[in-house]
Coordinates of C-alpha atoms and ligand atoms in Angstrom, one line a residue:
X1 CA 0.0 0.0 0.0
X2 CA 1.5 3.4 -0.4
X3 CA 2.8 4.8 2.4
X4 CA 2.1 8.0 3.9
X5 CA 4.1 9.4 7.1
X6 CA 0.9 8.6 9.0
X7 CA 0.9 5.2 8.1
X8 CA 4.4 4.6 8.4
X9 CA 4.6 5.7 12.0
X10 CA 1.8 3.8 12.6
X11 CA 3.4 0.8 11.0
X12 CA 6.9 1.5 13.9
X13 CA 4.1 2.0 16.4
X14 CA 3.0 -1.9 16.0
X15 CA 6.2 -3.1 17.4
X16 CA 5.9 -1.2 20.3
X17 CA 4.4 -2.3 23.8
X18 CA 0.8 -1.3 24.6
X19 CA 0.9 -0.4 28.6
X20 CA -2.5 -0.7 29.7
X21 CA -3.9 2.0 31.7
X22 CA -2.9 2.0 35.5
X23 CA -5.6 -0.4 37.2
X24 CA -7.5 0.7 40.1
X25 CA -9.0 -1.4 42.7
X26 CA -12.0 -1.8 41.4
X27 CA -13.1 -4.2 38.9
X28 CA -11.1 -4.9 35.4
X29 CA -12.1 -5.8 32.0
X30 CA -13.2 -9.3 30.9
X31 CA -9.8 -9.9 28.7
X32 CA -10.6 -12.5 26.2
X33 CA -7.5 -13.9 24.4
X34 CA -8.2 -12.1 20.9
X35 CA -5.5 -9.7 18.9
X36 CA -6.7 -6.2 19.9
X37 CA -8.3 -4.7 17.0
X38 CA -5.5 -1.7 16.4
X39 CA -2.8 -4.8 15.9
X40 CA -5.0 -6.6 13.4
X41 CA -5.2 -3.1 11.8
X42 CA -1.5 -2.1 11.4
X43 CA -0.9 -5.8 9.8
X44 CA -3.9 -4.2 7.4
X45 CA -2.0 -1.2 6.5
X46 CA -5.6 0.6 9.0
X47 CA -5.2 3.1 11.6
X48 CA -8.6 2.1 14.3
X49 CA -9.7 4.6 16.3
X50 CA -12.6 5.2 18.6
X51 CA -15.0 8.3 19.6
X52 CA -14.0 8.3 23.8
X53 CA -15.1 11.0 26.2
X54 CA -11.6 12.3 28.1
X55 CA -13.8 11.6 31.5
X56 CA -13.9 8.5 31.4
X57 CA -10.6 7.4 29.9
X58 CA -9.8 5.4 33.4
X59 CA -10.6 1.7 34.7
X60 CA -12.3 -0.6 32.1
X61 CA -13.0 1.8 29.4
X62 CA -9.5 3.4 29.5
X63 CA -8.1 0.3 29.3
X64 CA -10.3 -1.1 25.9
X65 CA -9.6 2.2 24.9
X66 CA -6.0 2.3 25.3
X67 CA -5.4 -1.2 23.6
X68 CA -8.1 -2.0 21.3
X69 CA -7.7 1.6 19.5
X70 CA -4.3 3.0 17.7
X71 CA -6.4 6.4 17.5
X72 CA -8.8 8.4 19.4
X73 CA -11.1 11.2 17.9
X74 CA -12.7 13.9 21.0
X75 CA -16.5 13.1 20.8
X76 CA -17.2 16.8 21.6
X77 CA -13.8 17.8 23.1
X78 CA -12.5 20.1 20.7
X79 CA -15.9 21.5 19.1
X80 CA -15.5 24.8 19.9
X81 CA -18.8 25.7 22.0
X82 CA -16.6 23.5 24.4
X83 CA -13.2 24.8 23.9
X84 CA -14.3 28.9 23.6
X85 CA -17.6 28.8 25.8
X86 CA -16.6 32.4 26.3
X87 CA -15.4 34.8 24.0
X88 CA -11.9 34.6 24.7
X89 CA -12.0 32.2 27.5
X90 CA -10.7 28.9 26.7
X91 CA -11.2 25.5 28.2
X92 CA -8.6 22.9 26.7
X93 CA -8.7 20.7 30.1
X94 CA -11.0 17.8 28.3
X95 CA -8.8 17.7 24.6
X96 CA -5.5 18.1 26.6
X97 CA -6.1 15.2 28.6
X98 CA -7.6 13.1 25.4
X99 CA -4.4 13.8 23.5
X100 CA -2.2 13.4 26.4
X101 CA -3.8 9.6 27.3
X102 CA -3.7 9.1 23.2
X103 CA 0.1 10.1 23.3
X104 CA 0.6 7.8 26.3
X105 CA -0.9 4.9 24.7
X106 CA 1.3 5.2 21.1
X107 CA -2.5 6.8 19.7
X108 CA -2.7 8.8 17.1
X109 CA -5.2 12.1 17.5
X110 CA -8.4 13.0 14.8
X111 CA -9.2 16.6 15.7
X112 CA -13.1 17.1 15.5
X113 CA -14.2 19.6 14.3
X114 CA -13.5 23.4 13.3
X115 CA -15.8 24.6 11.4
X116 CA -19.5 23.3 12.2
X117 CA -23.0 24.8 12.8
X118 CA -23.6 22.7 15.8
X119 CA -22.4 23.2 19.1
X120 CA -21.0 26.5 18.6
X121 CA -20.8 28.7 21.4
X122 CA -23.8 31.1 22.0
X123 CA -21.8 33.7 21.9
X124 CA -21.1 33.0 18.4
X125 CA -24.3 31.9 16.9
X126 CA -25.8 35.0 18.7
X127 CA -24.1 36.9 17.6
X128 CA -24.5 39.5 14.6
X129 CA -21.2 39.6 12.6
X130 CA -20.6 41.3 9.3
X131 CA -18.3 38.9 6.5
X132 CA -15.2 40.4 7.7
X133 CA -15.6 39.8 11.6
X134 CA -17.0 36.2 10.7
X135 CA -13.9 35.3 8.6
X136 CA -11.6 36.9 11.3
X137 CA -13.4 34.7 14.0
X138 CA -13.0 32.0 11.7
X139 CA -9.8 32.5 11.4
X140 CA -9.1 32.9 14.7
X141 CA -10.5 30.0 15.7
X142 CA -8.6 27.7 13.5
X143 CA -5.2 29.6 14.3
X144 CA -5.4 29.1 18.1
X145 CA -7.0 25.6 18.4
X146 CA -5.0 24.3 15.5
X147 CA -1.8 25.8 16.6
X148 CA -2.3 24.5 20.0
X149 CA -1.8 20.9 19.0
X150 CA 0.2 21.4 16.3
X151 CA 2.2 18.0 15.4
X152 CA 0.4 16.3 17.7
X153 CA -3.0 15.9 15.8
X154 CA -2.8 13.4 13.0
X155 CA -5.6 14.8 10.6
X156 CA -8.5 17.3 11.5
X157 CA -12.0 17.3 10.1
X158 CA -11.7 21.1 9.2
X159 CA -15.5 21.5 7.7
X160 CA -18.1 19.1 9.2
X161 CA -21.3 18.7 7.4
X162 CA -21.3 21.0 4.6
X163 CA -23.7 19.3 3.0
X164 CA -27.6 19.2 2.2
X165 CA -29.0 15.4 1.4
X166 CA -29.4 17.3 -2.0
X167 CA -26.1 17.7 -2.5
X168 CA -26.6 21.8 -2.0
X169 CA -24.7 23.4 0.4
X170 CA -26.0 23.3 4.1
X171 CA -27.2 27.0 4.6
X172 CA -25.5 27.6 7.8
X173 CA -23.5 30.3 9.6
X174 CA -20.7 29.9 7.9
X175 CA -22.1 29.6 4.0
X176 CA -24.7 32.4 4.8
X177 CA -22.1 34.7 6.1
X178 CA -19.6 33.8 3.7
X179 CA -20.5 32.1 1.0
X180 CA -18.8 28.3 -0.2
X181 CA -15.2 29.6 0.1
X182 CA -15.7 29.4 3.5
X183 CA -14.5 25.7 3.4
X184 CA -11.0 26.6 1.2
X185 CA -10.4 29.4 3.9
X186 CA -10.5 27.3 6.3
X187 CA -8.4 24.6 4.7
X188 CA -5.5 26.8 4.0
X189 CA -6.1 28.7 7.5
X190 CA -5.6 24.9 9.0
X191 CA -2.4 24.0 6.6
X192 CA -0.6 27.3 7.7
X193 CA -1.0 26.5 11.7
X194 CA 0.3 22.6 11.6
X195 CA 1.5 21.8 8.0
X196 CA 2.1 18.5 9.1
X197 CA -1.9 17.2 10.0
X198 CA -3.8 15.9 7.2
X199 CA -6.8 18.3 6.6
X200 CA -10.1 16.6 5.9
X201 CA -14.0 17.2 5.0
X202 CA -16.4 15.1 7.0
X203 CA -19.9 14.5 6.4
X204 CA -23.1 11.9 6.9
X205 CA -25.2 10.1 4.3
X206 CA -21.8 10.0 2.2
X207 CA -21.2 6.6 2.4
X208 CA -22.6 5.0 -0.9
X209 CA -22.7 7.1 -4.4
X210 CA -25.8 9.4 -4.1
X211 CA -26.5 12.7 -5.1
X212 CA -24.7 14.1 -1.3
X213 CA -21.4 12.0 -1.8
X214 CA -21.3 13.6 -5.7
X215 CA -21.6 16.9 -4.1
X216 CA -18.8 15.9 -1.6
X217 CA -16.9 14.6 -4.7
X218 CA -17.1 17.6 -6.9
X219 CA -16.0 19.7 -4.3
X220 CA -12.8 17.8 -3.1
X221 CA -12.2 17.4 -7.0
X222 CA -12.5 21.2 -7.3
X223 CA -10.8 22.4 -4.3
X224 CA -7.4 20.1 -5.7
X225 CA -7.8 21.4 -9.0
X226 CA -7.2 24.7 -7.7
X227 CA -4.3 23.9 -5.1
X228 CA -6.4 24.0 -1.9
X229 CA -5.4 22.0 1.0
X230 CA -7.1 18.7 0.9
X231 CA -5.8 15.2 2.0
X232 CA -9.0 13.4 2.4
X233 CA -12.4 12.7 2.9
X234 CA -14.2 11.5 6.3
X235 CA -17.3 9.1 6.0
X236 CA -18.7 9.4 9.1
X237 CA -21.1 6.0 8.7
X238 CA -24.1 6.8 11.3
X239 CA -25.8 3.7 9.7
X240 CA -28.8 1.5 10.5
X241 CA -28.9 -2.3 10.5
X242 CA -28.9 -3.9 7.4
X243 CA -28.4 -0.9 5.2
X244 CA -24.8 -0.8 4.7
X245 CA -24.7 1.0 1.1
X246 CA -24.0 -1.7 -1.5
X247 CA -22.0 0.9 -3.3
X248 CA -20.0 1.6 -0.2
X249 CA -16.2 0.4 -1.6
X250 CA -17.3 2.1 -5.0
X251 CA -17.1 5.4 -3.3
X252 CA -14.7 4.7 -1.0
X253 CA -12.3 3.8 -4.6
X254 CA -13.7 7.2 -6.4
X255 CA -12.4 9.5 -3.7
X256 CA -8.8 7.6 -3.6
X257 CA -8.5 7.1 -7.1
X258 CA -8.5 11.6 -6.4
X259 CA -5.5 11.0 -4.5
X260 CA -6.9 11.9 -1.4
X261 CA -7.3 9.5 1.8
X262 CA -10.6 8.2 3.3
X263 CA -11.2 7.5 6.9
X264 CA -14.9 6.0 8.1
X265 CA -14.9 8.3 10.8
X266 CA -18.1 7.7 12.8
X267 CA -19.0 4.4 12.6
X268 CA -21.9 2.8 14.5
X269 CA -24.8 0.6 13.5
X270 CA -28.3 0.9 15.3
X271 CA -30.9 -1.3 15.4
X272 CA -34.4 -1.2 17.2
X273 CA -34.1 -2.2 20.7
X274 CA -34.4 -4.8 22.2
X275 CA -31.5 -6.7 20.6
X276 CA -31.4 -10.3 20.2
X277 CA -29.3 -12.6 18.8
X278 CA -30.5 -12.2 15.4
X279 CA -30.2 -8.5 14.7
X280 CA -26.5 -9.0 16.7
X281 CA -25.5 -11.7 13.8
X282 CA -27.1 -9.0 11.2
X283 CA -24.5 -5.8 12.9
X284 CA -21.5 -8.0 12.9
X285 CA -22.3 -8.9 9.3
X286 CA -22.8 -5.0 8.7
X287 CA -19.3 -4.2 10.6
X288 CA -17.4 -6.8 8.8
X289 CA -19.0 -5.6 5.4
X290 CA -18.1 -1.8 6.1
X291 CA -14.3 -3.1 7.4
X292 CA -14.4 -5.0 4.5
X293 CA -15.1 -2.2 2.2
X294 CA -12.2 -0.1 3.9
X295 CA -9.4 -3.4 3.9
X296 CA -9.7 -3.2 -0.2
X297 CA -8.7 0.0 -0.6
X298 CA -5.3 1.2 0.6
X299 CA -6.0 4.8 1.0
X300 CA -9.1 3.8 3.3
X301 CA -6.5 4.4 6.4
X302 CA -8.2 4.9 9.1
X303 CA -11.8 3.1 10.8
X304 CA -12.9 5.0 13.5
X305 CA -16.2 4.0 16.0
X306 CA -18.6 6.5 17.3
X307 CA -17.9 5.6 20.4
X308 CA -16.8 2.1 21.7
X309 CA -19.2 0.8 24.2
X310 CA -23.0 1.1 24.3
X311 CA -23.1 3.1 27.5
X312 CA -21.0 5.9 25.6
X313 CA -23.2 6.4 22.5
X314 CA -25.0 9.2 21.2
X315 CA -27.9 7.1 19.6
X316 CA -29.8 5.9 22.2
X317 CA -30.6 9.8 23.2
X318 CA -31.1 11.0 19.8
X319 CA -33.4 8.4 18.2
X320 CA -35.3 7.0 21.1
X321 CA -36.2 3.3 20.8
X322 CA -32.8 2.0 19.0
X323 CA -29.4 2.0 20.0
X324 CA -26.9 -1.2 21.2
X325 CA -24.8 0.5 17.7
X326 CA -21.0 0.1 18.8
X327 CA -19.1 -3.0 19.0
X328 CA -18.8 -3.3 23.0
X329 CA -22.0 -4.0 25.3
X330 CA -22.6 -1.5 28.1
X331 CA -20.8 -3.8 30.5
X332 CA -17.8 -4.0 27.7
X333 CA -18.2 -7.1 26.6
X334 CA -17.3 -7.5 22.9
X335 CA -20.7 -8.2 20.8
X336 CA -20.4 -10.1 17.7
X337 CA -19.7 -6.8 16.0
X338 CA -16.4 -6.7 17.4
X339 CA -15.9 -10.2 15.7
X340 CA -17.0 -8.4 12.7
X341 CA -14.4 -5.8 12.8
X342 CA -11.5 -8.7 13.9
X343 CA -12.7 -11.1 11.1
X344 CA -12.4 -8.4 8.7
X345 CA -9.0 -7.5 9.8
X346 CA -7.7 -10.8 9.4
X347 CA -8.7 -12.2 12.8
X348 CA -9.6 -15.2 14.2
X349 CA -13.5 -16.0 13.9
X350 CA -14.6 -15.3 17.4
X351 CA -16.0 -16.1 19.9
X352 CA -15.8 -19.4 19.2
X353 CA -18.7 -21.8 18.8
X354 CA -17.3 -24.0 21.5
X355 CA -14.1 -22.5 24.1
X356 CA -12.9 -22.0 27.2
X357 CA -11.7 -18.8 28.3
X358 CA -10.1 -16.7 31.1
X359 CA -11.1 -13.5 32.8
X360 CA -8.2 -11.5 34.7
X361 CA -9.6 -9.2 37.5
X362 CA -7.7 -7.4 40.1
X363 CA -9.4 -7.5 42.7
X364 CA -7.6 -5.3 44.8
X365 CA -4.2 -3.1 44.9
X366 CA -2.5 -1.2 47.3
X367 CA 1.2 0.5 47.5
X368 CA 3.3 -2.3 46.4
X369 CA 1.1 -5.3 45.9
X370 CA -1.9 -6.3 44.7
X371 CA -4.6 -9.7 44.6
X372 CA -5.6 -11.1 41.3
X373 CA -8.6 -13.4 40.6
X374 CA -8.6 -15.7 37.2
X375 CA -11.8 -17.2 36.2
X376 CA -11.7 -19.7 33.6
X377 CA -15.3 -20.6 32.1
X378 CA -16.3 -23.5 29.8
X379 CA -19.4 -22.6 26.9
X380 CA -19.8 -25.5 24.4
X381 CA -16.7 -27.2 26.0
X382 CA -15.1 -28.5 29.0
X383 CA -11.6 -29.4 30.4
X384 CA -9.8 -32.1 32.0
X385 CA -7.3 -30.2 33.7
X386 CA -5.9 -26.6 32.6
X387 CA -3.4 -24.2 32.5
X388 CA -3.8 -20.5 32.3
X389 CA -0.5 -18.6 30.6
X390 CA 0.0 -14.9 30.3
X391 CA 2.6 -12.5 30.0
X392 CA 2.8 -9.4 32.9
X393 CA 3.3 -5.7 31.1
X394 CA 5.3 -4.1 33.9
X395 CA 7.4 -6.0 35.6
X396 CA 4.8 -7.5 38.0
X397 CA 5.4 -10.9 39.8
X398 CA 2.7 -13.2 41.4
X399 CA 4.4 -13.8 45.2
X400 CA 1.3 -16.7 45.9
X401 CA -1.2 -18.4 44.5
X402 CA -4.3 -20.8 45.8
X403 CA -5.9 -23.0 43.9
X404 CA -3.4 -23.0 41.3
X405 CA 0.0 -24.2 40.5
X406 CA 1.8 -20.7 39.5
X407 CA 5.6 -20.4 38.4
X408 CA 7.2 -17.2 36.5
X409 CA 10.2 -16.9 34.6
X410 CA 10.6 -13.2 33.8
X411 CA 7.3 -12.0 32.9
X412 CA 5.9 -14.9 31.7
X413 CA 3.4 -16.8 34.6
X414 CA 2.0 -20.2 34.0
X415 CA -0.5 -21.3 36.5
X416 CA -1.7 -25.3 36.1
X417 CA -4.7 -26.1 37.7
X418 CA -4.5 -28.1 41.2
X419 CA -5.2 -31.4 41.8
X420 CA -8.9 -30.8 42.8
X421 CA -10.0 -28.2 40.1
X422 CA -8.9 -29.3 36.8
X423 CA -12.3 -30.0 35.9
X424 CA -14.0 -27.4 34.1
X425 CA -17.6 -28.6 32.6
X426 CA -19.6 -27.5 29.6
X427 CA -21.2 -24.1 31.1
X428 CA -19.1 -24.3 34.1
X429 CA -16.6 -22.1 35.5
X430 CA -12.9 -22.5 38.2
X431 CA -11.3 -19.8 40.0
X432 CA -7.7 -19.3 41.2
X433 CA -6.2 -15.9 42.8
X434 CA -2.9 -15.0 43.3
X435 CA -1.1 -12.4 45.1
X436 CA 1.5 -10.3 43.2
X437 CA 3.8 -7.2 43.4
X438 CA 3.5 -3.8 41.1
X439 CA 5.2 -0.8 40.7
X440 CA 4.4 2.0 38.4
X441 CA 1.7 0.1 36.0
X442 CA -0.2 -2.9 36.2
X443 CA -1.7 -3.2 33.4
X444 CA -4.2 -6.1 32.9
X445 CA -2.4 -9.4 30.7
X446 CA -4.4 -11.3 28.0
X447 CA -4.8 -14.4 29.6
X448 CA -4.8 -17.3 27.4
X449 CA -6.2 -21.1 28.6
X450 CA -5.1 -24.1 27.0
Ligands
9MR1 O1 -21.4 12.3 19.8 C1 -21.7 13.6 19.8 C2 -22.8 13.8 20.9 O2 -22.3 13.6 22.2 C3 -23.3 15.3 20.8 O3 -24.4 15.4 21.7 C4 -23.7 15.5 19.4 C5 -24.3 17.0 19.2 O4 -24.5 17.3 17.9 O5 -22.6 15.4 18.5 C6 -22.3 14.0 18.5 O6 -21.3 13.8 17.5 C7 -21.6 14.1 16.2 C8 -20.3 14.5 15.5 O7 -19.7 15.5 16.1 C9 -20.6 14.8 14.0 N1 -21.4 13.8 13.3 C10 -22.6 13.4 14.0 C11 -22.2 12.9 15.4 C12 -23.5 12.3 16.1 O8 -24.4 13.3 16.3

């Protein structure tokens, strides 16, 4: 695949180590034994991102988000209503601490979103502005949030939504005010304060050739002709179960054969609630098809969710009765979507019809040590005896174990089961703990059972 600098550095990244967020005492992801998604994706050539919410970037959703994900996008962080509530007051403390964990975590950053006609500040939609003092705010804007993160955003979504369903221009603040070259001011206005991040357009309804995506192609054709900074298009992909545009890699090919990237930048798949297990088998056909669509063509490079987990989606409150659209249940368990995504990227069909899997918990942590619980559970098959093998992150060393047979040599551990529990039926479940010493991290370990 050609190789931009993006995708090279995201290429080195794959190599390196992905320390998990620092656990606290409380209760820690389910770890099944699958290839994170952003690993599957750099053998793919794919940059996979998620939507997260800077709050919550701690305990079980930091973690998924940390090592499932090789980018994070600010789900309302940067927009500026949030980042300029007041003229001239700023409020980076959410963006900064997205970036930050996203830097932390070998992540790359998609700004979202400059120039908008939702969630602007009042002050601004309030306001009455003549052309000049709108482009000068505009301006402005772009100068102070772009340069503020400058080479450490990866791409921004510059314009969001310009579009009617039509394919006419949106008639917003920024088109009324200042007419359609709104969109190459701002483009150039975002290459002169980081030359470095790849400028996009992002807009809804784009995903399949229709009379929008033509309007989005004309214009990205036009604004290259005529020198403007453009590197790609976003396809946002706000899509509803069992409508995944048939003409979806079409388009997807049209805008690269431009020489411009794509990303699917807001991905999630609703359905009526309540799910069941046939409309789950119908979304991770719909997540494999739209990962699909992105694998086969090289310049798709990045495949972001809306948001990883069901309790951190915007669906459920904007179209009341449907939701359960992201890849993780509210309690982040992987849904079949996730296996969507994975199978997609080359990854093992999971779960598997008939397995037997560990879940690592810490149960508790203190200065220097902590107590760790491994539950191993049978569904469609059982065990004779056991042995549960992972590898520790950072350094940490199981002192004791009960119930198990435990050695370590470096940071490998290999706990066999006793002579008591090796028996683990069809739909049954063991347990072992372990005390162990920490310092600095202690990440949760994929825990594999054989
Ligand atoms: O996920 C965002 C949600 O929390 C906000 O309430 C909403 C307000 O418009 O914006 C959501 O994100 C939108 C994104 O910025 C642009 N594309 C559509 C997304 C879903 O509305």
């Amino acid at each position: 695949m050609r190789s931009s600098p993006r995708s090279r550095l995201s290429a080195l990244l794959a190599g390196a180590v992905t320390v998990g967020a620092l656990l606290t005492a409380t209760a820690t992801p389910a770890q099944a034994a699958d290839t994170p998604l952003r690993d599957l994706g750099t053998a793919k050539g794919k940059v996979i991102g998620t939507a997260v919410t800077g709050s919550k970037l701690t305990g079980t959703y930091g973690d998924l988000a940390g090592t499932q994900f090789s980018s994070l996008t600010p789900g309302n962080a940067m927009k500026w209503g949030s980042v300029e509530p007041t003229r001239g007051t700023f409020n980076w403390t959410e963006a900064d601490q997205i970036v930050d964990f996203a830097e932390a975590h070998n992540q790359q950053v998609r700004g979202h979103t400059l120039v908008w006609h939702n969630q602007n500040p009042n002050w601004l939609t309030n306001g009455t502005w003549t052309p000049a003092q709108l482009s000068t705010l505009l301006q402005n804007h772009i100068d102070t949030e772009v340069g503020r993160y400058k080479g450490r955003i990866a791409a921004w979504d510059v314009v969001n939504e310009p579009f009617n369903e039509d394919g006419t221009y949106r008639p917003t603040l920024w088109y009324n005010g200042l007419g359609v070259d709104y969109i190459a001011n701002a483009l150039r206005w975002a290459r002169a304060a980081d030359p470095d991040a790849k400028l996009y357009i992002n807009d809804y309804n784009v995903e399949g050739v229709n009379a929008k995506s033509n309007a989005l192609y004309n214009l990205v054709s036009s604004l290259k002709q005529r020198g403007v900074p453009i590197d790609g298009v976003g396809l946002q992909a706000h899509l509803i179960l069992g409508q995944v545009p048939s003409s979806f890699q079409q388009n997807i090919q049209r805008f690269a054969d431009l020489g411009l990237d794509v990303a699917i930048t807001e991905l999630d798949i609703r359905m009526n609630l309540p799910s069941d297990a046939g409309k789950l088998a119908q979304q991770k056909a719909d997540y494999k098809a739209v990962t699909a669509a992105c694998v086969a063509v090289a310049r798709c490079v990045n495949l972001t969710v809306w948001g990883f987990t069901d309790s951190d989606s915007w669906v459920e409150s904007t179209f009341p009765g449907e939701g359960a659209a992201t890849p993780y249940d509210a309690n982040f368990q992987p849904k079949p979507a996730y296996y969507g995504i994975s199978e997609a990227l080359g990854g093992t069909s999971n779960p598997p019809t008939g397995a037997c899997r560990a879940t690592y918990t810490v149960t508790s942590q203190w200065n220097t040590g902590f107590t760790g619980n491994v539950v191993i559970s049978c569904s469609g098959a059982a065990l004779s005896s056991w042995r549960a093998t992972w590898t520790f992150g950072a350094g940490q060393a199981v002192t004791q174990a009960w119930n198990a047979v435990c050695t370590q040599s470096g940071a490998a551990v290999s706990c066999a089961n006793a002579s008591y529990n090796g028996t683990v039926p069809d739909g049954g479940s063991v347990s072992f703990g372990f005390n162990g010493s920490w310092s600095g991290g202690n990440p949760v370990p994929v825990v594999t059972v054989t």
